[in-house]
Amino acid sequence: MSILVNASVIKDFSMEKGLRQGDPLSPFLFVLVMEALTVLLKKSKDIGEFRGFRINGEKESILYGINLSDRYLEAASSFLSCEVGSLPFKFLGVRVGDNPRKLSMWKDRLTMLRKRLTVWRGKYLSMAGRVVLINSVLNAIPIYSLSFYKAPKKVLNEVRSIQS
């Protein structure tokens, strides 16, 4: 594998370790790496290797998003053969642009928990097997969303109820 650094390809390296897709630790690894990237970007800005910029006189920014005109979005979506979306939407399983204090935002997570649970009601799993699955999988499903948003008490009570 190789990556680009400052538009130059660095020496190839081999991938030897990693997490499997869907591993409950992967969201936390992502957050950890993003925290480290943030620190490195701030440090490089402080020592003068990287310079931020101001938008409308606001706080100096390093990375930012751009508001695009409707005409540009239509042309880009046509060129890329994709649709222009709107808020709220899902990105990597997390709802973006929705109010986390509303129960409607959490309905899909609660539905997912219930669906997982119904599969394990089969006669081939012992009680101990069900407890292990509930503790490992049903706890991991909401953790990713909870790393971004604080859930209302009503949602947390519903999650506990489903797990019980």
Short mmCIF file of N, CA and C in Angstrom, two decimals, residues 1-3 12-19 29:
data_model
loop_
_atom_site.label_atom_id
_atom_site.label_comp_id
_atom_site.label_asym_id
_atom_site.label_seq_id
_atom_site.Cartn_x
_atom_site.Cartn_y
_atom_site.Cartn_z
N MET A 1 0.84 -1.16 0.00
CA MET A 1 0.00 0.00 0.00
C MET A 1 0.89 1.23 0.00
N SER A 2 0.40 2.30 -0.58
CA SER A 2 1.12 3.57 -0.54
C SER A 2 0.11 4.69 -0.39
N ILE A 3 0.57 5.84 0.07
CA ILE A 3 -0.29 6.99 0.24
C ILE A 3 0.39 8.24 -0.31
N ASP A 12 6.25 2.43 -0.49
CA ASP A 12 5.23 1.41 -0.23
C ASP A 12 5.45 0.77 1.13
N PHE A 13 4.35 0.37 1.75
CA PHE A 13 4.42 -0.36 3.01
C PHE A 13 3.36 -1.45 2.97
N SER A 14 3.52 -2.47 3.80
CA SER A 14 2.56 -3.57 3.80
C SER A 14 1.63 -3.44 5.00
N MET A 15 0.37 -3.82 4.80
CA MET A 15 -0.63 -3.81 5.86
C MET A 15 -0.55 -5.14 6.58
N GLU A 16 -0.25 -5.11 7.87
CA GLU A 16 -0.08 -6.35 8.62
C GLU A 16 -1.10 -6.54 9.71
N LYS A 17 -1.61 -5.47 10.28
CA LYS A 17 -2.55 -5.56 11.39
C LYS A 17 -3.78 -4.73 11.06
N GLY A 18 -4.85 -4.99 11.77
CA GLY A 18 -6.04 -4.18 11.56
C GLY A 18 -7.25 -4.80 12.22
N LEU A 19 -8.37 -4.14 12.07
CA LEU A 19 -9.64 -4.61 12.61
C LEU A 19 -10.53 -5.09 11.47
N LEU A 29 -11.38 3.61 17.27
CA LEU A 29 -10.09 3.78 16.61
C LEU A 29 -10.15 5.00 15.68
#
